[in-house]
Coordinates of C-alpha atoms and ligand atoms in Angstrom, one line a residue:
X788 CA -45.1 59.8 9.3
X789 CA -46.8 62.4 11.6
X790 CA -46.4 66.1 11.0
X791 CA -46.5 67.2 14.5
X792 CA -45.6 65.5 17.7
X793 CA -46.2 66.5 21.5
X794 CA -43.1 66.6 23.3
X795 CA -42.8 68.1 26.9
X796 CA -45.5 70.8 26.7
X797 CA -44.9 71.6 22.9
X798 CA -46.3 70.8 19.5
X799 CA -43.3 70.6 17.6
X800 CA -42.8 69.5 13.8
X801 CA -41.6 65.7 13.7
X802 CA -38.4 66.5 12.2
X803 CA -37.1 68.7 15.0
X804 CA -38.8 66.8 17.9
X805 CA -36.0 66.0 20.6
X806 CA -35.5 64.6 23.9
X807 CA -32.2 65.4 26.2
X808 CA -29.3 63.3 26.0
X809 CA -29.7 62.6 29.7
X810 CA -33.3 61.6 29.7
X811 CA -33.6 58.5 31.9
X812 CA -35.7 56.7 29.3
X813 CA -32.6 57.1 27.2
X814 CA -30.1 56.2 29.6
X815 CA -32.1 53.8 31.5
X816 CA -35.2 52.7 29.8
X817 CA -36.9 54.4 33.1
X818 CA -40.2 54.8 31.6
X819 CA -43.5 53.3 30.4
X820 CA -45.5 53.7 27.5
X821 CA -49.1 52.9 25.9
X822 CA -50.4 52.4 22.6
X823 CA -54.0 53.2 21.7
X824 CA -55.7 52.7 18.5
X825 CA -58.0 55.6 16.8
X826 CA -60.1 53.5 14.7
X827 CA -62.3 55.9 12.1
X828 CA -62.2 58.6 14.6
X829 CA -63.0 56.2 17.6
X830 CA -60.8 55.8 20.5
X831 CA -60.3 52.1 21.0
X832 CA -60.4 51.3 25.0
X833 CA -58.7 54.7 25.9
X834 CA -60.0 54.5 29.6
X835 CA -58.5 50.9 29.7
X836 CA -55.2 52.1 28.3
X837 CA -55.1 55.1 30.6
X838 CA -56.0 52.7 33.5
X839 CA -53.0 50.4 32.7
X840 CA -50.7 53.6 31.9
X841 CA -51.2 54.6 35.6
X842 CA -50.6 51.4 36.9
X843 CA -47.3 50.9 35.0
X844 CA -46.2 54.2 36.3
X845 CA -47.3 53.7 39.7
X846 CA -45.6 50.2 39.8
X847 CA -42.3 52.1 39.0
X848 CA -43.2 54.8 41.5
X849 CA -44.2 57.6 39.3
X850 CA -47.0 59.6 38.8
X851 CA -49.1 60.9 35.7
X852 CA -47.1 63.8 34.6
X853 CA -50.5 65.4 33.6
X854 CA -54.0 64.7 34.7
X855 CA -55.8 62.2 32.6
X856 CA -58.4 64.9 31.1
X857 CA -55.4 66.7 30.1
X858 CA -53.8 63.7 28.3
X859 CA -57.2 63.0 26.7
X860 CA -57.1 66.4 25.3
X861 CA -53.4 66.1 24.3
X862 CA -54.2 62.8 22.2
X863 CA -57.1 64.4 20.5
X864 CA -55.1 67.6 19.6
X865 CA -52.3 65.6 18.1
X866 CA -54.8 63.7 16.2
X867 CA -56.6 67.1 14.8
X868 CA -53.0 68.9 14.0
X869 CA -52.3 65.7 12.2
X870 CA -55.6 65.2 10.5
X871 CA -55.8 61.7 11.4
X872 CA -58.9 59.6 12.2
X873 CA -56.9 56.3 11.9
X874 CA -54.0 56.2 13.9
X875 CA -51.6 54.5 16.5
X876 CA -51.4 57.1 19.3
X877 CA -47.8 56.4 21.0
X878 CA -47.6 57.8 24.6
X879 CA -44.2 57.6 26.5
X880 CA -43.6 58.8 29.9
X881 CA -39.9 58.7 31.8
X882 CA -38.8 59.6 34.9
X883 CA -37.4 62.7 32.9
X884 CA -33.9 64.5 32.5
X885 CA -31.2 64.1 35.5
X886 CA -27.5 63.8 35.8
X887 CA -26.8 60.1 35.2
X888 CA -27.3 58.2 38.6
X889 CA -28.9 55.0 39.2
X890 CA -31.0 56.2 42.0
X891 CA -34.3 58.1 41.6
X892 CA -33.4 61.8 40.9
X893 CA -34.9 64.7 43.1
X894 CA -37.1 67.2 41.6
X895 CA -36.8 66.4 37.8
X896 CA -40.0 66.9 35.9
X897 CA -41.1 63.8 34.0
X898 CA -41.0 63.7 30.0
X899 CA -44.2 63.3 28.2
X900 CA -44.3 62.5 24.5
X901 CA -47.3 61.7 22.1
X902 CA -46.8 60.6 18.8
X903 CA -49.8 59.6 16.7
X904 CA -48.8 57.8 13.3
X905 CA -51.2 57.1 10.4
X906 CA -52.6 53.4 10.7
X907 CA -54.4 51.5 8.1
X908 CA -56.6 49.4 10.3
X909 CA -58.7 48.3 7.4
X910 CA -55.8 47.6 5.0
X911 CA -53.8 45.4 7.8
X912 CA -52.6 42.4 5.4
X913 CA -52.0 40.6 8.7
X914 CA -55.3 40.5 9.7
X915 CA -56.3 39.7 6.0
X916 CA -53.9 36.8 5.2
X917 CA -52.9 36.0 8.9
X918 CA -49.2 35.7 9.9
X919 CA -46.6 33.4 10.4
X920 CA -44.5 33.3 13.6
X921 CA -41.6 31.1 15.4
X922 CA -41.2 30.3 19.2
X923 CA -38.1 31.2 21.1
X924 CA -37.0 31.5 24.5
X925 CA -38.6 34.5 26.6
X926 CA -35.5 36.3 27.9
X927 CA -37.4 39.3 29.5
X928 CA -37.3 40.5 33.1
X929 CA -39.8 39.3 35.6
X930 CA -42.3 42.2 35.6
X931 CA -43.7 41.7 32.0
X932 CA -47.2 43.1 33.6
X933 CA -45.3 46.7 33.5
X934 CA -45.6 48.4 30.1
X935 CA -42.1 49.3 30.4
X936 CA -40.1 50.7 27.5
X937 CA -37.1 48.4 28.2
X938 CA -38.0 46.4 25.0
X939 CA -34.9 45.0 23.8
X940 CA -35.7 41.3 24.2
X941 CA -39.1 42.1 22.0
X942 CA -36.8 43.8 19.5
X943 CA -34.2 41.0 19.4
X944 CA -37.4 38.3 19.2
X945 CA -39.0 40.2 16.4
X946 CA -35.8 40.6 14.3
X947 CA -34.9 36.9 14.9
X948 CA -38.4 36.3 13.4
X949 CA -37.7 38.3 10.6
X950 CA -34.4 36.8 9.8
X951 CA -35.8 33.4 10.0
X952 CA -38.5 34.4 7.2
X953 CA -41.4 34.8 9.6
X954 CA -43.8 37.5 10.5
X955 CA -43.3 37.3 14.5
X956 CA -42.3 35.7 17.6
X957 CA -44.3 33.8 20.3
X958 CA -42.1 33.7 23.3
X959 CA -41.8 30.5 25.5
X960 CA -41.0 30.5 29.2
X961 CA -38.3 28.2 31.0
X962 CA -40.9 25.4 31.6
X963 CA -41.8 25.6 27.8
X964 CA -45.1 27.5 27.9
X965 CA -46.3 30.0 25.5
X966 CA -46.1 33.6 27.5
X967 CA -47.1 36.1 24.7
X968 CA -46.2 37.7 21.1
X969 CA -43.4 40.0 20.8
X970 CA -45.9 42.8 21.3
X971 CA -49.3 41.1 21.4
X972 CA -51.1 38.5 23.5
X973 CA -50.9 35.0 22.2
X974 CA -54.1 32.8 21.6
X975 CA -55.1 29.3 20.5
X976 CA -58.5 27.8 19.8
X977 CA -59.0 24.3 20.5
X978 CA -60.8 21.5 18.1
X979 CA -63.8 22.1 20.4
X980 CA -63.6 25.7 20.0
X981 CA -62.7 26.8 23.5
X982 CA -60.2 30.1 23.1
X983 CA -57.2 29.6 25.3
X984 CA -55.0 32.1 26.6
X985 CA -52.3 32.5 29.4
X986 CA -53.5 33.3 32.9
X987 CA -52.8 36.9 34.0
X988 CA -49.7 37.0 36.0
X989 CA -46.5 39.1 36.2
X990 CA -45.3 36.8 33.2
X991 CA -47.3 38.8 30.7
X992 CA -48.8 42.0 29.8
X993 CA -52.8 41.8 30.3
X994 CA -53.7 43.2 26.9
X995 CA -56.4 45.8 26.9
X996 CA -57.5 44.2 23.8
X997 CA -57.4 40.8 25.6
X998 CA -59.5 42.2 28.2
X999 CA -62.1 43.1 25.6
X1000 CA -61.9 39.9 24.2
X1001 CA -62.8 38.4 27.4
X1002 CA -66.1 40.6 27.5
X1003 CA -66.9 39.4 23.9
X1004 CA -66.5 35.8 24.9
X1005 CA -68.8 36.2 27.9
X1006 CA -71.5 38.1 25.9
X1007 CA -71.3 35.7 23.1
X1008 CA -71.2 32.4 25.1
X1009 CA -67.8 31.5 23.8
X1010 CA -65.9 29.2 26.0
X1011 CA -62.7 30.9 27.5
X1012 CA -59.9 29.3 29.4
X1013 CA -57.0 30.9 30.9
X1014 CA -54.4 28.1 31.1
X1015 CA -50.7 27.6 30.0
X1016 CA -50.2 26.1 26.5
X1017 CA -47.1 24.9 24.7
X1018 CA -45.9 25.5 21.2
X1019 CA -46.7 21.6 20.6
X1020 CA -50.4 22.2 21.7
X1021 CA -50.5 25.2 19.4
X1022 CA -49.3 23.3 16.4
X1023 CA -52.4 21.0 16.7
X1024 CA -54.8 23.9 17.4
X1025 CA -58.0 24.5 15.2
X1026 CA -56.8 28.3 15.3
X1027 CA -54.5 30.9 16.6
X1028 CA -54.2 34.3 16.4
X1029 CA -52.7 37.3 18.5
X1030 CA -54.2 40.3 20.1
X1031 CA -53.1 43.7 20.4
X1032 CA -54.1 47.8 20.1
X1033 CA -52.6 47.8 16.5
X1034 CA -52.8 44.5 15.0
X1035 CA -56.4 44.0 16.9
X1036 CA -57.0 40.6 16.2
X1037 CA -54.3 38.8 13.8
X1038 CA -54.9 35.2 12.7
X1039 CA -51.8 33.1 12.9
X1040 CA -51.5 30.6 10.3
X1041 CA -48.2 28.9 10.8
X1042 CA -46.1 28.2 13.9
X1043 CA -42.6 26.8 13.6
X1044 CA -43.4 25.6 10.4
X1045 CA -46.5 24.0 11.4
X1046 CA -49.8 24.9 9.5
X1047 CA -52.3 25.8 11.9
X1048 CA -55.8 24.2 10.9
X1049 CA -55.8 24.5 7.0
X1050 CA -53.3 27.1 7.1
X1051 CA -55.6 29.8 6.2
X1052 CA -57.1 32.6 8.8
X1053 CA -59.6 30.8 11.0
X1054 CA -63.4 31.6 11.0
X1055 CA -63.3 32.3 14.9
X1056 CA -60.6 34.6 14.5
X1057 CA -62.3 36.2 11.9
X1058 CA -65.7 36.5 13.9
X1059 CA -63.9 37.8 17.0
X1060 CA -62.5 40.4 14.7
X1061 CA -65.7 41.7 13.4
X1062 CA -67.1 41.6 17.1
X1063 CA -64.1 43.6 18.4
X1064 CA -64.5 46.3 15.7
X1065 CA -68.1 46.3 16.4
X1066 CA -67.3 46.6 20.1
X1067 CA -64.8 49.4 19.3
X1068 CA -67.5 51.3 17.1
X1069 CA -70.1 50.9 19.9
X1070 CA -67.6 52.5 22.7
X1071 CA -68.4 55.9 21.6
X1072 CA -67.1 57.6 25.1
X1073 CA -68.1 54.5 27.4
X1074 CA -65.9 54.1 30.3
X1075 CA -64.8 50.5 30.1
X1076 CA -62.0 49.9 32.8
X1077 CA -58.9 47.7 32.8
X1078 CA -57.7 46.0 35.8
X1079 CA -54.2 44.3 36.3
X1080 CA -55.9 41.4 38.0
X1081 CA -52.8 41.0 40.0
Ligands
PDD2108 N1 -47.8 46.2 22.4 N2 -48.2 41.8 25.3 C1 -47.2 42.6 24.9 C2 -45.8 42.4 25.2 C3 -47.4 43.9 24.3 O1 -46.4 44.6 23.8 C4 -48.6 44.1 23.9 C5 -48.9 45.5 23.1 C6 -49.5 43.4 24.3 C7 -51.3 43.7 23.8 O2 -51.7 44.7 24.5 P1 -52.8 45.6 24.1 O3 -53.6 44.5 23.7 O4 -53.3 46.4 25.4 O5 -52.3 46.5 22.9 C8 -49.3 42.2 25.1 C9 -48.2 47.5 21.7 C10 -49.2 47.3 20.8 C11 -46.9 47.8 21.0 O6 -45.9 47.7 22.0 O7 -46.8 48.6 20.2

């Protein structure tokens, strides 16, 4: 649990932090968010996450409530005040507080919340042991490229998975193709070692971690195909994994009761994880940009 969080211009004790009852994030999910990993004091792809934050906002006709420089400072200050070097940094921006009305309100100031929570990247059991997933219907809206706080379908998917005795859900579109995980991008590795993930479109959130993996593939001559795949193809894959800012690269060892490969975390996923950690260590202030591709 964090000690101090940032809420609309103030650092406040976690237990006293609050947002107004008429905040549009609360009433309409009228807001966006980002999650950035701070791994051993290194911000993982901060620039890419801020690029995506700005794009999500602009798709909803919102501006950044503060400058990028200020946001970068606020995140570091939150880390410092909480004494954290390993954390998940959660940034939420909403259209702000206004009398309940569907249309955009005039003259409100946006809400900005930053919560940094301790995160043990090195001790992540999912990464070490792999996770089991089930597939289920993707019931989300048609703009999944926007990192909106409207996460109810993902909440229901995750809970469905937990109630079924597995760890997570992979969602499947109306044509029977995997879209992504409840809070991650979904990948398989075919028998010939090709990484496969869904092409960028409005159907998925283009992960910042995914973008880093694309770069790692290019630099290591790893074959990457962006194409649709079905759960059945995933059952028969050599390996599978998910990618996200907090889970990094997490092997998937079972899908819908089918063991993937030998049912243990795969070698390629492990290698990618190591490459990704080295990539984050090597960033040190480098500006690696993220693009929506849309
Ligand atoms: N989720 N797809 C969805 C639906 C996600 O929610 C996420 C991340 C990703 C991966 O994006 P990235 O690699 O940039 O983290 C893909 C975050 C971690 C969350 O909601 O907590």
